[in-house]
Short mmCIF file of N, CA and C in Angstrom, two decimals:
data_model
loop_
_atom_site.label_atom_id
_atom_site.label_comp_id
_atom_site.label_asym_id
_atom_site.label_seq_id
_atom_site.Cartn_x
_atom_site.Cartn_y
_atom_site.Cartn_z
N MET A 659 -129.85 5.56 -63.48
CA MET A 659 -128.77 5.47 -62.53
C MET A 659 -129.33 4.88 -61.24
N TYR A 660 -128.65 3.90 -60.72
CA TYR A 660 -129.04 3.25 -59.48
C TYR A 660 -127.96 3.54 -58.45
N LEU A 661 -128.34 4.10 -57.30
CA LEU A 661 -127.35 4.49 -56.30
C LEU A 661 -127.38 3.60 -55.07
N GLY A 662 -127.81 2.36 -55.21
CA GLY A 662 -127.85 1.43 -54.07
C GLY A 662 -126.45 1.13 -53.57
N GLY A 663 -126.24 -0.08 -53.07
CA GLY A 663 -124.95 -0.49 -52.52
C GLY A 663 -123.81 -0.24 -53.49
N THR A 664 -123.99 -0.59 -54.75
CA THR A 664 -122.98 -0.35 -55.78
C THR A 664 -123.62 0.49 -56.89
N PRO A 665 -123.23 1.75 -57.02
CA PRO A 665 -123.84 2.59 -58.06
C PRO A 665 -123.68 1.95 -59.45
N GLN A 666 -124.76 2.02 -60.24
CA GLN A 666 -124.77 1.44 -61.57
C GLN A 666 -125.47 2.37 -62.55
N PHE A 667 -125.03 2.33 -63.78
CA PHE A 667 -125.72 3.02 -64.87
C PHE A 667 -126.26 1.95 -65.80
N ILE A 668 -127.51 2.09 -66.19
CA ILE A 668 -128.11 1.18 -67.16
C ILE A 668 -128.45 2.00 -68.39
N THR A 669 -127.92 1.61 -69.51
CA THR A 669 -128.13 2.33 -70.76
C THR A 669 -128.89 1.44 -71.72
N ALA A 670 -129.91 2.00 -72.36
CA ALA A 670 -130.68 1.25 -73.34
C ALA A 670 -130.78 2.08 -74.61
N LEU A 671 -130.56 1.47 -75.73
CA LEU A 671 -130.70 2.14 -77.01
C LEU A 671 -131.98 1.62 -77.67
N PRO A 672 -132.96 2.49 -77.90
CA PRO A 672 -134.22 2.03 -78.49
C PRO A 672 -134.05 1.64 -79.95
N SER A 673 -134.80 0.63 -80.35
CA SER A 673 -134.79 0.23 -81.76
C SER A 673 -135.75 1.12 -82.53
N GLU A 674 -135.62 1.12 -83.85
CA GLU A 674 -136.56 1.87 -84.70
C GLU A 674 -137.99 1.41 -84.45
N GLN A 675 -138.17 0.11 -84.29
CA GLN A 675 -139.50 -0.45 -84.06
C GLN A 675 -140.10 0.06 -82.75
N SER A 676 -139.29 0.10 -81.68
CA SER A 676 -139.82 0.58 -80.40
C SER A 676 -140.13 2.07 -80.47
N VAL A 677 -139.31 2.84 -81.19
CA VAL A 677 -139.57 4.27 -81.35
C VAL A 677 -140.88 4.49 -82.10
N ARG A 678 -141.09 3.74 -83.19
CA ARG A 678 -142.34 3.86 -83.95
C ARG A 678 -143.53 3.47 -83.09
N GLY A 679 -143.38 2.43 -82.28
CA GLY A 679 -144.48 2.01 -81.40
C GLY A 679 -144.83 3.09 -80.38
N ILE A 680 -143.82 3.71 -79.81
CA ILE A 680 -144.06 4.78 -78.83
C ILE A 680 -144.69 5.99 -79.50
N GLU A 681 -144.21 6.34 -80.69
CA GLU A 681 -144.80 7.46 -81.43
C GLU A 681 -146.27 7.20 -81.73
N LYS A 682 -146.59 5.96 -82.11
CA LYS A 682 -147.97 5.61 -82.41
C LYS A 682 -148.85 5.71 -81.15
N LYS A 683 -148.32 5.22 -80.03
CA LYS A 683 -149.06 5.28 -78.77
C LYS A 683 -149.29 6.72 -78.33
N ILE A 684 -148.26 7.55 -78.44
CA ILE A 684 -148.39 8.97 -78.06
C ILE A 684 -149.41 9.66 -78.96
N GLY A 685 -149.39 9.35 -80.26
CA GLY A 685 -150.36 9.93 -81.18
C GLY A 685 -151.79 9.55 -80.82
N ALA A 686 -151.99 8.29 -80.42
CA ALA A 686 -153.32 7.83 -80.04
C ALA A 686 -153.80 8.53 -78.76
N VAL A 687 -152.89 8.68 -77.80
CA VAL A 687 -153.25 9.37 -76.54
C VAL A 687 -153.60 10.82 -76.84
N TRP A 688 -152.79 11.48 -77.68
CA TRP A 688 -153.05 12.88 -78.01
C TRP A 688 -154.40 13.03 -78.71
N SER A 689 -154.71 12.13 -79.62
CA SER A 689 -156.01 12.18 -80.31
C SER A 689 -157.16 12.03 -79.32
N ALA A 690 -156.99 11.13 -78.35
CA ALA A 690 -158.03 10.94 -77.34
C ALA A 690 -158.21 12.20 -76.49
N ILE A 691 -157.10 12.87 -76.18
CA ILE A 691 -157.17 14.12 -75.41
C ILE A 691 -157.89 15.19 -76.21
N GLU A 692 -157.56 15.30 -77.50
CA GLU A 692 -158.23 16.30 -78.35
C GLU A 692 -159.73 16.03 -78.44
N ARG A 693 -160.11 14.77 -78.59
CA ARG A 693 -161.55 14.42 -78.64
C ARG A 693 -162.24 14.77 -77.33
N ALA A 694 -161.60 14.43 -76.21
CA ALA A 694 -162.18 14.73 -74.90
C ALA A 694 -162.36 16.24 -74.72
N CYS A 695 -161.39 17.01 -75.17
CA CYS A 695 -161.49 18.48 -75.06
C CYS A 695 -162.62 19.01 -75.94
N ALA A 696 -162.70 18.51 -77.16
CA ALA A 696 -163.74 18.97 -78.08
C ALA A 696 -165.13 18.62 -77.58
N ASP A 697 -165.27 17.45 -76.98
CA ASP A 697 -166.58 16.99 -76.49
C ASP A 697 -166.83 17.34 -75.03
N GLU A 698 -165.83 17.96 -74.36
CA GLU A 698 -165.89 18.22 -72.93
C GLU A 698 -166.26 16.95 -72.18
N ASP A 699 -165.60 15.87 -72.51
CA ASP A 699 -165.86 14.55 -71.94
C ASP A 699 -164.68 14.14 -71.06
N PHE A 700 -164.73 14.53 -69.80
CA PHE A 700 -163.67 14.21 -68.86
C PHE A 700 -164.25 13.36 -67.74
N ARG A 701 -164.13 12.06 -67.90
CA ARG A 701 -164.69 11.12 -66.92
C ARG A 701 -163.72 10.95 -65.76
N PRO A 702 -164.23 11.08 -64.54
CA PRO A 702 -163.36 10.91 -63.38
C PRO A 702 -163.02 9.43 -63.17
N LYS A 703 -161.86 9.19 -62.63
CA LYS A 703 -161.43 7.84 -62.30
C LYS A 703 -160.77 7.91 -60.93
N LYS A 704 -161.44 7.34 -59.95
CA LYS A 704 -160.95 7.40 -58.58
C LYS A 704 -159.63 6.67 -58.43
N SER A 705 -158.72 7.28 -57.68
CA SER A 705 -157.42 6.66 -57.40
C SER A 705 -156.94 7.13 -56.03
N PRO A 706 -155.86 6.56 -55.52
CA PRO A 706 -155.34 7.03 -54.23
C PRO A 706 -154.96 8.51 -54.24
N LEU A 707 -154.66 9.07 -55.41
CA LEU A 707 -154.31 10.49 -55.48
C LEU A 707 -155.50 11.38 -55.16
N CYS A 708 -156.71 10.85 -55.26
CA CYS A 708 -157.91 11.63 -54.95
C CYS A 708 -157.90 12.12 -53.51
N ASN A 709 -157.20 11.43 -52.63
CA ASN A 709 -157.16 11.83 -51.22
C ASN A 709 -156.57 13.22 -51.04
N TRP A 710 -155.75 13.68 -51.99
CA TRP A 710 -155.11 15.00 -51.89
C TRP A 710 -155.75 16.02 -52.81
N CYS A 711 -156.81 15.66 -53.49
CA CYS A 711 -157.41 16.56 -54.47
C CYS A 711 -158.27 17.63 -53.81
N ALA A 712 -158.11 18.85 -54.28
CA ALA A 712 -158.87 19.98 -53.74
C ALA A 712 -160.21 20.18 -54.46
N PHE A 713 -160.52 19.33 -55.44
CA PHE A 713 -161.73 19.51 -56.24
C PHE A 713 -162.78 18.44 -55.98
N GLN A 714 -162.68 17.72 -54.88
CA GLN A 714 -163.62 16.65 -54.59
C GLN A 714 -165.06 17.14 -54.55
N GLU A 715 -165.29 18.36 -54.09
CA GLU A 715 -166.66 18.86 -54.00
C GLU A 715 -167.30 19.05 -55.37
N TYR A 716 -166.50 19.07 -56.42
CA TYR A 716 -167.03 19.22 -57.78
C TYR A 716 -167.00 17.90 -58.55
N CYS A 717 -166.44 16.86 -57.96
CA CYS A 717 -166.21 15.60 -58.65
C CYS A 717 -167.37 14.62 -58.46
N PRO A 718 -167.90 14.08 -59.56
CA PRO A 718 -169.00 13.12 -59.45
C PRO A 718 -168.62 11.87 -58.66
N GLU A 719 -167.35 11.51 -58.63
CA GLU A 719 -166.92 10.34 -57.87
C GLU A 719 -167.12 10.54 -56.37
N PHE A 720 -167.22 11.80 -55.95
CA PHE A 720 -167.42 12.12 -54.53
C PHE A 720 -168.79 12.74 -54.30
N GLY A 721 -169.69 12.59 -55.27
CA GLY A 721 -171.03 13.15 -55.14
C GLY A 721 -171.10 14.63 -55.48
N GLY A 722 -170.03 15.17 -56.05
CA GLY A 722 -170.00 16.59 -56.40
C GLY A 722 -170.60 16.85 -57.76
N ASP A 723 -170.74 18.12 -58.08
CA ASP A 723 -171.34 18.54 -59.34
C ASP A 723 -170.33 19.36 -60.14
N PRO A 724 -169.83 18.83 -61.26
CA PRO A 724 -168.85 19.58 -62.05
C PRO A 724 -169.42 20.86 -62.65
N ASN A 725 -170.72 20.95 -62.77
CA ASN A 725 -171.33 22.18 -63.31
C ASN A 725 -171.09 23.37 -62.39
N ILE A 726 -171.01 23.12 -61.10
CA ILE A 726 -170.73 24.20 -60.15
C ILE A 726 -169.34 24.77 -60.42
N ALA A 727 -168.36 23.89 -60.67
CA ALA A 727 -167.01 24.35 -60.98
C ALA A 727 -167.01 25.13 -62.29
N ARG A 728 -167.77 24.68 -63.25
CA ARG A 728 -167.86 25.37 -64.55
C ARG A 728 -168.43 26.78 -64.35
N GLU A 729 -169.49 26.87 -63.54
CA GLU A 729 -170.12 28.17 -63.26
C GLU A 729 -169.15 29.11 -62.52
N LEU A 730 -168.46 28.57 -61.54
CA LEU A 730 -167.50 29.39 -60.80
C LEU A 730 -166.37 29.88 -61.71
N GLY A 731 -165.89 29.01 -62.59
CA GLY A 731 -164.84 29.39 -63.53
C GLY A 731 -165.31 30.50 -64.47
N ALA A 732 -166.53 30.37 -64.98
CA ALA A 732 -167.07 31.38 -65.89
C ALA A 732 -167.24 32.71 -65.16
N ALA A 733 -167.72 32.67 -63.91
CA ALA A 733 -167.91 33.88 -63.14
C ALA A 733 -166.55 34.55 -62.85
N ALA A 734 -165.54 33.73 -62.56
CA ALA A 734 -164.21 34.28 -62.27
C ALA A 734 -163.61 34.96 -63.50
N ARG A 735 -163.97 34.45 -64.67
CA ARG A 735 -163.48 35.07 -65.91
C ARG A 735 -164.35 36.24 -66.33
N GLY A 736 -165.42 36.52 -65.56
CA GLY A 736 -166.29 37.64 -65.86
C GLY A 736 -167.24 37.39 -67.02
N GLN A 737 -167.50 36.12 -67.33
CA GLN A 737 -168.33 35.79 -68.47
C GLN A 737 -169.76 35.42 -68.08
N GLY A 738 -170.05 35.38 -66.80
CA GLY A 738 -171.37 34.87 -66.40
C GLY A 738 -171.42 33.38 -66.68
N VAL A 739 -172.61 32.85 -66.84
CA VAL A 739 -172.73 31.39 -67.07
C VAL A 739 -173.10 31.13 -68.50
#
């Protein structure tokens, strides 16, 4: 819905091909997330949103150490390191 000078509705009906393509893309992204979780492989990627991030002190992109965050999380859960 566009509410500019003249309100307009734009309707699109996806084709079977576009739905299959989106499903395939979502499946690939989900597989990548599962692999990253299993391997604990979370690479930082700096972006303008980093300016609002509260975890910069733990982020390698800002010279931080993610192991400190891991240790703090384990201690907060009462598990030690």
